[in-house]
Short mmCIF file of C-alpha atoms and ligand atoms in Angstrom, two decimals:
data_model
loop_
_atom_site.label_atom_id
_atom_site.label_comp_id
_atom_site.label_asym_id
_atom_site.label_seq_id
_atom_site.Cartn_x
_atom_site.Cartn_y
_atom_site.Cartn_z
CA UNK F 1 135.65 99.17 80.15
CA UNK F 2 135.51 99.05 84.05
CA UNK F 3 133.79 95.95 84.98
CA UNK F 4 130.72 96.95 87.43
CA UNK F 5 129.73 96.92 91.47
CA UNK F 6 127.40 93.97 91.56
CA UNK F 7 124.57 94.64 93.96
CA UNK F 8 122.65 91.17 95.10
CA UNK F 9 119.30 92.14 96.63
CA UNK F 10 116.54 94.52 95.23
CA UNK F 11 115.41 95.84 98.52
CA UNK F 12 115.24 100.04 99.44
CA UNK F 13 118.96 98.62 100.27
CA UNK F 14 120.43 97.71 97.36
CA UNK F 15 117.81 100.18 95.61
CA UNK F 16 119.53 103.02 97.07
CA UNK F 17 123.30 101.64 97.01
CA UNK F 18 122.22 101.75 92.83
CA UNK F 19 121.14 105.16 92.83
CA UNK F 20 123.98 106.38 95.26
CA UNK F 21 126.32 105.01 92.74
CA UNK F 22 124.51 106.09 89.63
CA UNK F 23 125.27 110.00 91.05
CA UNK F 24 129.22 108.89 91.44
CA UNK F 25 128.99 107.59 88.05
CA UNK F 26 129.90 104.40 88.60
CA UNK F 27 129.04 101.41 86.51
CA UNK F 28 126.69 98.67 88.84
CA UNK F 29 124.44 95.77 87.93
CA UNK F 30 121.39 95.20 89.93
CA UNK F 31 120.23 91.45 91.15
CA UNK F 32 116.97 90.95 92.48
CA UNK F 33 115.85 87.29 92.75
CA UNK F 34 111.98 88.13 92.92
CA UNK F 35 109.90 89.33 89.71
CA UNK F 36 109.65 92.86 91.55
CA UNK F 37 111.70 95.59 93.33
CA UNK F 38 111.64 96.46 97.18
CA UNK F 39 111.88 93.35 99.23
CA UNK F 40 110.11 93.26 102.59
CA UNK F 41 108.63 97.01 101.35
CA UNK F 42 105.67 96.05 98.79
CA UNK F 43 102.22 95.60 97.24
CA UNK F 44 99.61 93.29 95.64
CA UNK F 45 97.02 94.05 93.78
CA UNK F 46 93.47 92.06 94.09
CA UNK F 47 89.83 92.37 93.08
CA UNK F 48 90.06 96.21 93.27
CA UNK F 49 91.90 96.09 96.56
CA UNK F 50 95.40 97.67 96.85
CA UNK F 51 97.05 95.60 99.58
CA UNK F 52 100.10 96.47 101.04
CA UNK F 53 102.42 93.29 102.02
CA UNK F 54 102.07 93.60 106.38
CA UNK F 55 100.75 96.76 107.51
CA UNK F 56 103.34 98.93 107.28
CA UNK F 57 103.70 102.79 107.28
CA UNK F 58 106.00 105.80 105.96
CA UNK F 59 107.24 108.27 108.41
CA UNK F 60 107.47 111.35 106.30
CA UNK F 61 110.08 113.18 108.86
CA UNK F 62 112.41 110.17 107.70
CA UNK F 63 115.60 112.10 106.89
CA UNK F 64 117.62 109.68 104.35
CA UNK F 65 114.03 109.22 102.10
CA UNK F 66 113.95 112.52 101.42
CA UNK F 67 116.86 112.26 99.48
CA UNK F 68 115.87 109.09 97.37
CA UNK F 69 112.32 110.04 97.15
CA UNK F 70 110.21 112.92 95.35
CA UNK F 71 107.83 112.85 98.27
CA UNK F 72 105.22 114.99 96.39
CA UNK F 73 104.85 112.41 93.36
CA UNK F 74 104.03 109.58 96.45
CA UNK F 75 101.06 111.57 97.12
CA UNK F 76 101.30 110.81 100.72
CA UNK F 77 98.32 111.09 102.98
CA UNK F 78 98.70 111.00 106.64
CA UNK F 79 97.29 109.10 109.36
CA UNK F 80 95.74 111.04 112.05
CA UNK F 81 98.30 112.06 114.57
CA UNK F 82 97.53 109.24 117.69
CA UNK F 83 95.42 106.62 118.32
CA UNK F 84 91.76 105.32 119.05
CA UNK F 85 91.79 102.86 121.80
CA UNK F 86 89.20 99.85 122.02
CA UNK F 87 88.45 99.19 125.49
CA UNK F 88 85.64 98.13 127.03
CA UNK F 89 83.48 98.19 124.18
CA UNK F 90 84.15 101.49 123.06
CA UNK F 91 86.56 103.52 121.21
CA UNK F 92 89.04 105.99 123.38
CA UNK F 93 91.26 108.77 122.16
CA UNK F 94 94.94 109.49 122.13
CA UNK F 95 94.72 112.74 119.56
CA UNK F 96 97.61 115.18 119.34
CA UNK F 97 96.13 118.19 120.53
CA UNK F 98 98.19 120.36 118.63
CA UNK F 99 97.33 118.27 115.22
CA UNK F 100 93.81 117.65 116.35
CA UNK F 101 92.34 120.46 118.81
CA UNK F 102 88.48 118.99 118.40
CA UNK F 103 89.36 115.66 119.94
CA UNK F 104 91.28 117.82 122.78
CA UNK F 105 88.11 116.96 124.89
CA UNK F 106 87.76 112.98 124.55
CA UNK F 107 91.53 112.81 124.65
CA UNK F 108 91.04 114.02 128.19
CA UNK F 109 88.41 111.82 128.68
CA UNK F 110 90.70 108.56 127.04
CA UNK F 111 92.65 105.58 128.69
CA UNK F 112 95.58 108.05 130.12
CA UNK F 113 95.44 110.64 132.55
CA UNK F 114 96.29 113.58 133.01
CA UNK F 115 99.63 112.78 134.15
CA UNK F 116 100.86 110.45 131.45
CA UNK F 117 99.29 113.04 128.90
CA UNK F 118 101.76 115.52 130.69
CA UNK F 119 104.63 113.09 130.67
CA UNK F 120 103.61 111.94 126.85
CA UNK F 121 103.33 116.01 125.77
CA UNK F 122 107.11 116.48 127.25
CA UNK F 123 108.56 113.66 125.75
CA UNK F 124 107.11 114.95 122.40
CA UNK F 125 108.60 118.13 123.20
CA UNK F 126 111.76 116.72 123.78
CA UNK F 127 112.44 114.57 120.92
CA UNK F 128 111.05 117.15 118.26
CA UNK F 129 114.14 118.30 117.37
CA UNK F 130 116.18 115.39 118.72
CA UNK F 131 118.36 113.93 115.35
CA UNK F 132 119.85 110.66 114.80
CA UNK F 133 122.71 110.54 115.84
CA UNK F 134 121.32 111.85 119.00
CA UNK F 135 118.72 109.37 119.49
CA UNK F 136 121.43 106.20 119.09
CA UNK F 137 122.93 107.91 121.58
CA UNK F 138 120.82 108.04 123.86
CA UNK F 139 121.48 105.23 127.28
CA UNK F 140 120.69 101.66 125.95
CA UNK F 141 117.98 99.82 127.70
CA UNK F 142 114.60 98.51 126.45
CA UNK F 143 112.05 100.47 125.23
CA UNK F 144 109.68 99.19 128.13
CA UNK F 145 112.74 100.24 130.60
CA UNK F 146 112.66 103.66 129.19
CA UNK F 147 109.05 104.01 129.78
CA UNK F 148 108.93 102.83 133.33
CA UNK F 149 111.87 105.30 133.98
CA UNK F 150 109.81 107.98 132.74
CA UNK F 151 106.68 107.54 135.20
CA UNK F 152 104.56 106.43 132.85
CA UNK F 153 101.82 104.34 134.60
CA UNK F 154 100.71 100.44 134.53
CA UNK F 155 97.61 101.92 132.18
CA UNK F 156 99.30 103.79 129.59
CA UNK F 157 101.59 101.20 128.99
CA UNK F 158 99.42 98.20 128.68
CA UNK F 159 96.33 100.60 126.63
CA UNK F 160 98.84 102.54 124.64
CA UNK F 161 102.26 102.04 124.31
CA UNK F 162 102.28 97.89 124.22
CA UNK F 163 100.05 98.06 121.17
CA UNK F 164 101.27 101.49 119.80
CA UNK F 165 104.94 100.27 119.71
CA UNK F 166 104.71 96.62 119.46
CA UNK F 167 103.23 97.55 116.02
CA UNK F 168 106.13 99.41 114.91
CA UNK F 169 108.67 97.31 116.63
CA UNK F 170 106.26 93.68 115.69
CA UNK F 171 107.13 92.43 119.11
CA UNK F 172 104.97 92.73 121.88
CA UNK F 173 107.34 92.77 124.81
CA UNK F 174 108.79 96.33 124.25
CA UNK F 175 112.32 94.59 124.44
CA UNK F 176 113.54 96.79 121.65
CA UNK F 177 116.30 99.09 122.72
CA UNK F 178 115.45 102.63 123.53
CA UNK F 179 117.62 104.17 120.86
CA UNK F 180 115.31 102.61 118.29
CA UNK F 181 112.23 104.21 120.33
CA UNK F 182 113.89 107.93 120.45
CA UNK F 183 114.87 107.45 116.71
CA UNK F 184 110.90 106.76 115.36
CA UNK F 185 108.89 108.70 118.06
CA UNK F 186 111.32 112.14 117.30
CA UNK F 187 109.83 111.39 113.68
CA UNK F 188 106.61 110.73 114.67
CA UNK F 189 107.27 114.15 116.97
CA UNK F 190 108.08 116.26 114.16
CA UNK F 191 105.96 114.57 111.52
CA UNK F 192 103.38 112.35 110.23
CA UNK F 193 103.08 108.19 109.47
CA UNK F 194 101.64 108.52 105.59
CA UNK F 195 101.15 106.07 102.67
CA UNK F 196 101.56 106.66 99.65
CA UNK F 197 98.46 106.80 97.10
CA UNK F 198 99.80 103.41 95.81
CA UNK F 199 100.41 101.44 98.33
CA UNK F 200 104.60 100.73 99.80
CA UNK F 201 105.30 99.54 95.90
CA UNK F 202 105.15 102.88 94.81
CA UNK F 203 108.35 103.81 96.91
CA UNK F 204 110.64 101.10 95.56
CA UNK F 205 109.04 101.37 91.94
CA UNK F 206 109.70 105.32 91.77
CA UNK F 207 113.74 104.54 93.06
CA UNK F 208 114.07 102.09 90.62
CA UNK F 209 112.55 104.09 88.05
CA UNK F 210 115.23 106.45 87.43
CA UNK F 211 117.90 103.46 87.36
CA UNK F 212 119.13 102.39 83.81
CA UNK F 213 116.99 99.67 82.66
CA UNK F 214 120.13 97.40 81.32
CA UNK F 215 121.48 97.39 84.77
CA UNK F 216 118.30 96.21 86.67
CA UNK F 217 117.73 92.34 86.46
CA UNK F 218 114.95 91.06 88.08
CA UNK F 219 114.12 87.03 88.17
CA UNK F 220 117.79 86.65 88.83
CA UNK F 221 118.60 85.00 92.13
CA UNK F 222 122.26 84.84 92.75
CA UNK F 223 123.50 81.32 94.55
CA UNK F 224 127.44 82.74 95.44
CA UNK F 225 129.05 85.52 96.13
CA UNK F 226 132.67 86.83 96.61
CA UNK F 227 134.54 89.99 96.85
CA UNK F 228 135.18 89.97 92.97
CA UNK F 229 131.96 88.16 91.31
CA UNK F 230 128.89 86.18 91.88
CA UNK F 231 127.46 83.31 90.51
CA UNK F 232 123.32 83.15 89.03
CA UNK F 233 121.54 80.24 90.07
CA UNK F 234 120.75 79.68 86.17
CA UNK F 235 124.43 79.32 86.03
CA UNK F 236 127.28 82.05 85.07
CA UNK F 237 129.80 83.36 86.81
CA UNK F 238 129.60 87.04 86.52
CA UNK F 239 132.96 89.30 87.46
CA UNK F 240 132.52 92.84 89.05
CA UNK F 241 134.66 95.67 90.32
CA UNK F 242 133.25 95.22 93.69
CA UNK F 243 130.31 92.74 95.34
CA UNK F 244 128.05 94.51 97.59
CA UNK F 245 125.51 92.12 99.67
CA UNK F 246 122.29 94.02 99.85
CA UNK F 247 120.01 90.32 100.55
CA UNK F 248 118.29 90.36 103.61
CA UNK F 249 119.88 89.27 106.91
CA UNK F 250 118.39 85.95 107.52
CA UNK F 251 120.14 84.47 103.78
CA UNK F 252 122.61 83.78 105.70
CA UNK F 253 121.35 81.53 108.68
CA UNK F 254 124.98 81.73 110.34
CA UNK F 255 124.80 85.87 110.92
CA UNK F 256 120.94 86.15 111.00
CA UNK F 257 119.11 88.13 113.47
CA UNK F 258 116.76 87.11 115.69
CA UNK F 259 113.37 87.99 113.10
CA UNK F 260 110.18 89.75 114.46
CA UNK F 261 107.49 88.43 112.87
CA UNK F 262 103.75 89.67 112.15
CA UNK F 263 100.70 88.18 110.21
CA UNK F 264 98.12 90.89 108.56
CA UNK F 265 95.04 90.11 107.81
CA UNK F 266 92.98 91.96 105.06
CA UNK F 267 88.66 92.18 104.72
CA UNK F 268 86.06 93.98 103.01
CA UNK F 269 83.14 95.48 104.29
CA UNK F 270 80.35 97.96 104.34
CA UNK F 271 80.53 100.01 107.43
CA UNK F 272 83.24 100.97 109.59
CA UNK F 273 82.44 102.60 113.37
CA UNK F 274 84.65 104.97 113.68
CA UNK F 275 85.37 107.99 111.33
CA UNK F 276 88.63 109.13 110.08
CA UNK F 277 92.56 107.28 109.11
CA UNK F 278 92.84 106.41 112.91
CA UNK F 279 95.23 103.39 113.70
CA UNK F 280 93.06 101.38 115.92
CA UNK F 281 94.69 99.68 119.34
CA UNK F 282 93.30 96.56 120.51
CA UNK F 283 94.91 96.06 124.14
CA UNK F 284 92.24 93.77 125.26
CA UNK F 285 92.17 91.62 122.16
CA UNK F 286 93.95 88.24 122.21
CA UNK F 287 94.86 88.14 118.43
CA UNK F 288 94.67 91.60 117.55
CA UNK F 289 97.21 94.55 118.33
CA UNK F 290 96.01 96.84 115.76
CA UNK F 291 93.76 97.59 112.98
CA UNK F 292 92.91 100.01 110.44
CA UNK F 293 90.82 101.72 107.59
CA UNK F 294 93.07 102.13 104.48
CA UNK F 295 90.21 103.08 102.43
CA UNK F 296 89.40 106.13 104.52
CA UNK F 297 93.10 107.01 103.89
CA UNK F 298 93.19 106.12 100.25
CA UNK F 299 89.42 105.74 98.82
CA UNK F 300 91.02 103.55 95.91
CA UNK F 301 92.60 101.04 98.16
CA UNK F 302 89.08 99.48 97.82
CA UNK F 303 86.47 99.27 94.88
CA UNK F 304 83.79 102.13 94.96
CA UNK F 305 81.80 101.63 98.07
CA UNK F 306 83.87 99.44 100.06
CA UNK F 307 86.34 99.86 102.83
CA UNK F 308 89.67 97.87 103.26
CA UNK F 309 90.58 96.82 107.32
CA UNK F 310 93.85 95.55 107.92
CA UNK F 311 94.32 93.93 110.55
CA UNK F 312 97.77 93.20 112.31
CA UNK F 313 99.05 90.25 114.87
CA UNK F 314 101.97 89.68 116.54
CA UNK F 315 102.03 86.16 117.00
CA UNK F 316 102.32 84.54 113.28
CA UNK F 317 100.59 81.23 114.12
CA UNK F 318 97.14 83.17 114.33
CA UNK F 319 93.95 81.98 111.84
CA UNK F 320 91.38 83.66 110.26
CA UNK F 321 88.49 82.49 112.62
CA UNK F 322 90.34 83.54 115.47
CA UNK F 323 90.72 86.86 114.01
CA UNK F 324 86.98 87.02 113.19
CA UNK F 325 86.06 85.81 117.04
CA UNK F 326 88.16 89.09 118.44
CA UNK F 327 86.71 91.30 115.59
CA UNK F 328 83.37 90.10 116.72
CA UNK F 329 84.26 90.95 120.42
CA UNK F 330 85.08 94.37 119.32
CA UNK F 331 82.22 95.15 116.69
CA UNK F 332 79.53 92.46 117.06
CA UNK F 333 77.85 89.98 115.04
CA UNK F 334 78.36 92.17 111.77
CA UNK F 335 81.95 91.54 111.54
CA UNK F 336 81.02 88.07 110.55
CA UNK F 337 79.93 89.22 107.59
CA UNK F 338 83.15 90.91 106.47
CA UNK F 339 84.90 89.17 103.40
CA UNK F 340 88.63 88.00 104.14
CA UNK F 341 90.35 89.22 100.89
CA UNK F 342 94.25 87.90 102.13
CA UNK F 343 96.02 87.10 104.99
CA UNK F 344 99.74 88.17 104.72
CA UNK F 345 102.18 85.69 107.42
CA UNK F 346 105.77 87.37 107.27
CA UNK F 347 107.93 85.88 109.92
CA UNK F 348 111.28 87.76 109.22
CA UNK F 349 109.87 91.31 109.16
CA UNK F 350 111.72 92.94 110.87
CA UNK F 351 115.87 92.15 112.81
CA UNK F 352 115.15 92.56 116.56
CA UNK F 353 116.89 95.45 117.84
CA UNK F 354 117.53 95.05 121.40
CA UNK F 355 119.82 96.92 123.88
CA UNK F 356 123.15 96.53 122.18
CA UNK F 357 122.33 96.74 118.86
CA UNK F 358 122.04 100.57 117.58
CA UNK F 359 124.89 103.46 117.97
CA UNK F 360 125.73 106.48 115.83
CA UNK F 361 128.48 104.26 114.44
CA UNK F 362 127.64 102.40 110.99
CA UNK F 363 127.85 98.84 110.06
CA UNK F 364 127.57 99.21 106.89
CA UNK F 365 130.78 98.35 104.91
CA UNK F 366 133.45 95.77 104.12
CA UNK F 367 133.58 92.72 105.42
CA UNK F 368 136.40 90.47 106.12
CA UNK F 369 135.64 88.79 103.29
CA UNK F 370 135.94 91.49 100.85
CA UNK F 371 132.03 91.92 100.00
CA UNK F 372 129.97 94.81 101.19
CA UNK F 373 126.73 94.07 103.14
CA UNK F 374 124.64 96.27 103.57
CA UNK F 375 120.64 95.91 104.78
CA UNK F 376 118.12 97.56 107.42
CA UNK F 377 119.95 95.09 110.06
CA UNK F 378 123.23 97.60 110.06
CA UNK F 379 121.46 100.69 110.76
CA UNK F 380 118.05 101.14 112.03
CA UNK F 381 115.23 98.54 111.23
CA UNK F 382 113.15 100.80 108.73
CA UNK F 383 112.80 102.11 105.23
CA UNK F 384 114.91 104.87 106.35
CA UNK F 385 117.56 102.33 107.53
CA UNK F 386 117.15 100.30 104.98
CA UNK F 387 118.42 103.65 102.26
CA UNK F 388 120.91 105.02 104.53
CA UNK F 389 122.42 101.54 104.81
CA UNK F 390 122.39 101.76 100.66
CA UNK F 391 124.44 104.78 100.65
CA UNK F 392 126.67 104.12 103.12
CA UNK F 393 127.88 100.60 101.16
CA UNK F 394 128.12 103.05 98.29
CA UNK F 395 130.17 105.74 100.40
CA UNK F 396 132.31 102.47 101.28
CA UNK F 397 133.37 101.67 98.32
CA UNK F 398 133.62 105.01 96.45
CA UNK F 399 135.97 105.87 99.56
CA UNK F 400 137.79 102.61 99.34
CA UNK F 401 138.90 103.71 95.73
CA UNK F 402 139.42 107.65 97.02
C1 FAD G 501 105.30 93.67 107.78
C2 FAD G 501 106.36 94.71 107.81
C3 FAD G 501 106.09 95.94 108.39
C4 FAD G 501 107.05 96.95 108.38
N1 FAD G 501 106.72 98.18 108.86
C5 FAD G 501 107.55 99.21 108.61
C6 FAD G 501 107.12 100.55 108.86
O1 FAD G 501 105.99 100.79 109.26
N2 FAD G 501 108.00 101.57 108.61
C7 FAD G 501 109.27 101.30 108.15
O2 FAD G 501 110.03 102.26 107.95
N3 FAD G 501 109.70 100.06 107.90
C8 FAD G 501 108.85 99.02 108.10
N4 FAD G 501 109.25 97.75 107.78
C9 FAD G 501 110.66 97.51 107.47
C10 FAD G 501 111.08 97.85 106.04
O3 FAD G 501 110.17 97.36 105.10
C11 FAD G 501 112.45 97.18 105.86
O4 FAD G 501 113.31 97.66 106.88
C12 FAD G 501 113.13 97.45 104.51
O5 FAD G 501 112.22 97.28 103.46
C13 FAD G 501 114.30 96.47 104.37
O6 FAD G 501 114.99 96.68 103.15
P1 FAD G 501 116.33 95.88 102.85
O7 FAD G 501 116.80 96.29 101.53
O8 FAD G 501 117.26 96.02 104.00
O9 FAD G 501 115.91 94.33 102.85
P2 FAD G 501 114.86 93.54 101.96
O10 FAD G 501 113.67 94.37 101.68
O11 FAD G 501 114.62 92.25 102.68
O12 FAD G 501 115.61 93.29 100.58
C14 FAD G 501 116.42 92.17 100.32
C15 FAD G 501 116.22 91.78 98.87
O13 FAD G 501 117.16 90.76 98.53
C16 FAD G 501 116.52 89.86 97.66
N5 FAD G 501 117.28 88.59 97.69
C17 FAD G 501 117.39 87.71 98.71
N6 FAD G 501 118.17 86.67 98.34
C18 FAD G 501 118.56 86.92 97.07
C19 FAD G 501 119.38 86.21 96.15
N7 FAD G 501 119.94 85.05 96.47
N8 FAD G 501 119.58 86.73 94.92
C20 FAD G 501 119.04 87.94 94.57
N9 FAD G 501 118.23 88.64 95.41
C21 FAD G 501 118.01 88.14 96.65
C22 FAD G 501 115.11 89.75 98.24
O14 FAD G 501 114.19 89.21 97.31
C23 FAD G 501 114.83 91.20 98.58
O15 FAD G 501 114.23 91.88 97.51
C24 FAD G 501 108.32 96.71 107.80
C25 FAD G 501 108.61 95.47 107.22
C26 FAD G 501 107.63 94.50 107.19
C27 FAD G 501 107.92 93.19 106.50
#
């Protein structure tokens, strides 16, 4: 019998290098060192509360998921298309006036003018149908670069697109190259951020699903690797047709990228003021970027009654009380009273992706060493990177035997 591809790493990575090899046929065994599936892409479960791990959100325009995914058993639910902006004590809006006509009004009464609502309409209208390979192609400079270039003024960056972006990017400098900007806001262009009814578990759990259950080994970290077999921690030497390296990039301290970090805090409470999914800027905060209301997304992220804020920093040092002084800031002495349920420190979120890192060309593949690697870190930072990276190690080696 042909020996099989050992994949090391149960992330969306080496999730979808297993299912892209399952289609070939092609026999594979499945390592995951953790006791579940998905890596940095995950959720607990506590007191009632369904708690993602880091805020984190699924663009439903991405174009690899759709092939991995049955999108309608997620039971996505979008976000509302923009943005409420705390400033000054009070809430602003940033609404997509095509998505949301009734908020047309305070949108032109929010933190950008006219102009940059002109400028931020065109650029929508421009990346809508802008693909992939298009928007790694696109000149390489920062993300805050690009921005500048396009006339956007002091205020919309610092009230919108610091907080707006850092979030998705998890670094608040906007250093990120442009390529990775064009390639999320053409999704966010043509479609919405979601979650699923779940919570993020729900998208590994469904891939890994439909894998052969004698081929999926979880609680089984793997302590070497090499182009023909790996070795367990608990011991064996295992031989395979093929090694492909699916762990995440900072396993190996030598080749890891610089990590953008985040820290997510999680409370219950009564009373929310503000109505609606809206992600929730904080520009004028010094702990908080962004929050949200998952329970007016999902009412069974909470228990009956409650709502669930997340709350999201960019700077991973940050404690609970100072969280609680800038909530208090924002909403007064009741947000005292919420009830911290979890706060989530990941420091290796996300590879930074500065000028220099992204092009239409892959990563993914062989290395010198004769193992396959592939990860988010090869292709863009994101659960759509993360599955295209998958199939391409898959591609790799089904070509390499072609
Ligand atoms: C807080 C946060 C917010 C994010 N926000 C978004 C977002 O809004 N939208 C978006 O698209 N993406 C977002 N992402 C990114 C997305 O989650 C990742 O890009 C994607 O999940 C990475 O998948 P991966 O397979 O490349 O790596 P990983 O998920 O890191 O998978 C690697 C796997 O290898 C396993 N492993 C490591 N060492 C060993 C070993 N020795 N033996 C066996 N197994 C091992 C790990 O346990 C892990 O399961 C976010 C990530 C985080 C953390």
């Amino acid at each position: 019998m042909n020996k099989p591809v050992l994949i090391v790493g149960g992330g969306l990575s080496g999730l979808a290098c297993a299912v892209s090899l399952q289609k070939a046929g092609k026999p594979f065994a499945l390592f995951e060192s953790s006791n579940r599936w998905g890596g940095r892409a995950g959720s607990d479960r506590k007191d009632g509360f369904i708690l993602d791990r880091g805020f984190q959100v699924f663009l439903d325009a991405y174009p690899t998921a759709a092939e991995f995914l049955d999108l309608d058993a997620l039971n996505l639910k979008p976000f509302c298309s923009g943005a409420l902006v705390a400033r000054s004590g009070r809430f602003q809006t940033v609404a997509d006036p095509f998505r949301h006509p009734k908020h047309l009004r305070d949108t032109l009464k929010g933190p950008l003018s006219p102009a940059d609502l002109l400028r931020l309409g065109r650029l929508t209208f421009r990346l809508k149908g802008m693909t992939r390979e298009k928007a790694l192609s696109v000149q390489d400079e920062s993300a805050l670069e690009f921005l500048k270039s396009r006339g956007f003024s002091h205020q919309a960056v610092e009230s919108f697109w610091r907080p707006f972006l850092g979030g998705i990017f998890l670094e608040p400098d906007l250093a990120t190259s442009s390529r990775m900007f064009h390639f999320v806001f053409s999704l966010f262009a043509r479609g919405r951020a979601t979650l699923p009814r779940e919570g993020m578990q729900a998208i590994p759990d469904q891939i890994a699903g439909n894998l052969p259950i004698d081929a999926l080994k979880l609680n089984t970290p793997v302590t070497e690797l090499q182009a023909q077999g790996i070795r367990l921690a608990s011991g064996p030497w295992i031989e395979g047709e093929h090694v492909v390296d699916a762990r995440d990039p900072w396993t190996s301290p030598d080749e890891a990228p610089d990590a953008c970090g985040t820290v997510c805090f999680y409370f219950a409470c009564d009373h929310v003021p503000w109505t609606g999914p809206w992600l929730v800027l904080c520009p004028e905060q010094e702990h908080i970027n962004t929050l949200t209301d998952l329970s007016q997304l999902h009412a069974q992220w909470a228990p009956p009654g409650k709502h669930l804020l997340s709350v999201s920093c960019l700077n991973t040092g940050v404690g609970e009380q100072e969280v609680l002084s800038d909530l208090s800031e924002l909403f007064g002495d009741q947000a005292r009273k919420w009830k911290p349920i979890a706060r989530m420190e990941i420091p290796n979120a996300l590879p930074a992706q500065p000028p220099g890192h992204l092009s239409a060309v892959s990563k993914t593949g062989f290395q010198a060493n004769g193992i396959i690697r592939c990860g988010d870190f090869l292709e863009t930072a994101s659960i759509d990177g993360a599955l295209l990276s998958g199939k391409r190690a898959a591609e790799a080696l089904l070509h390499h035997h072609a």
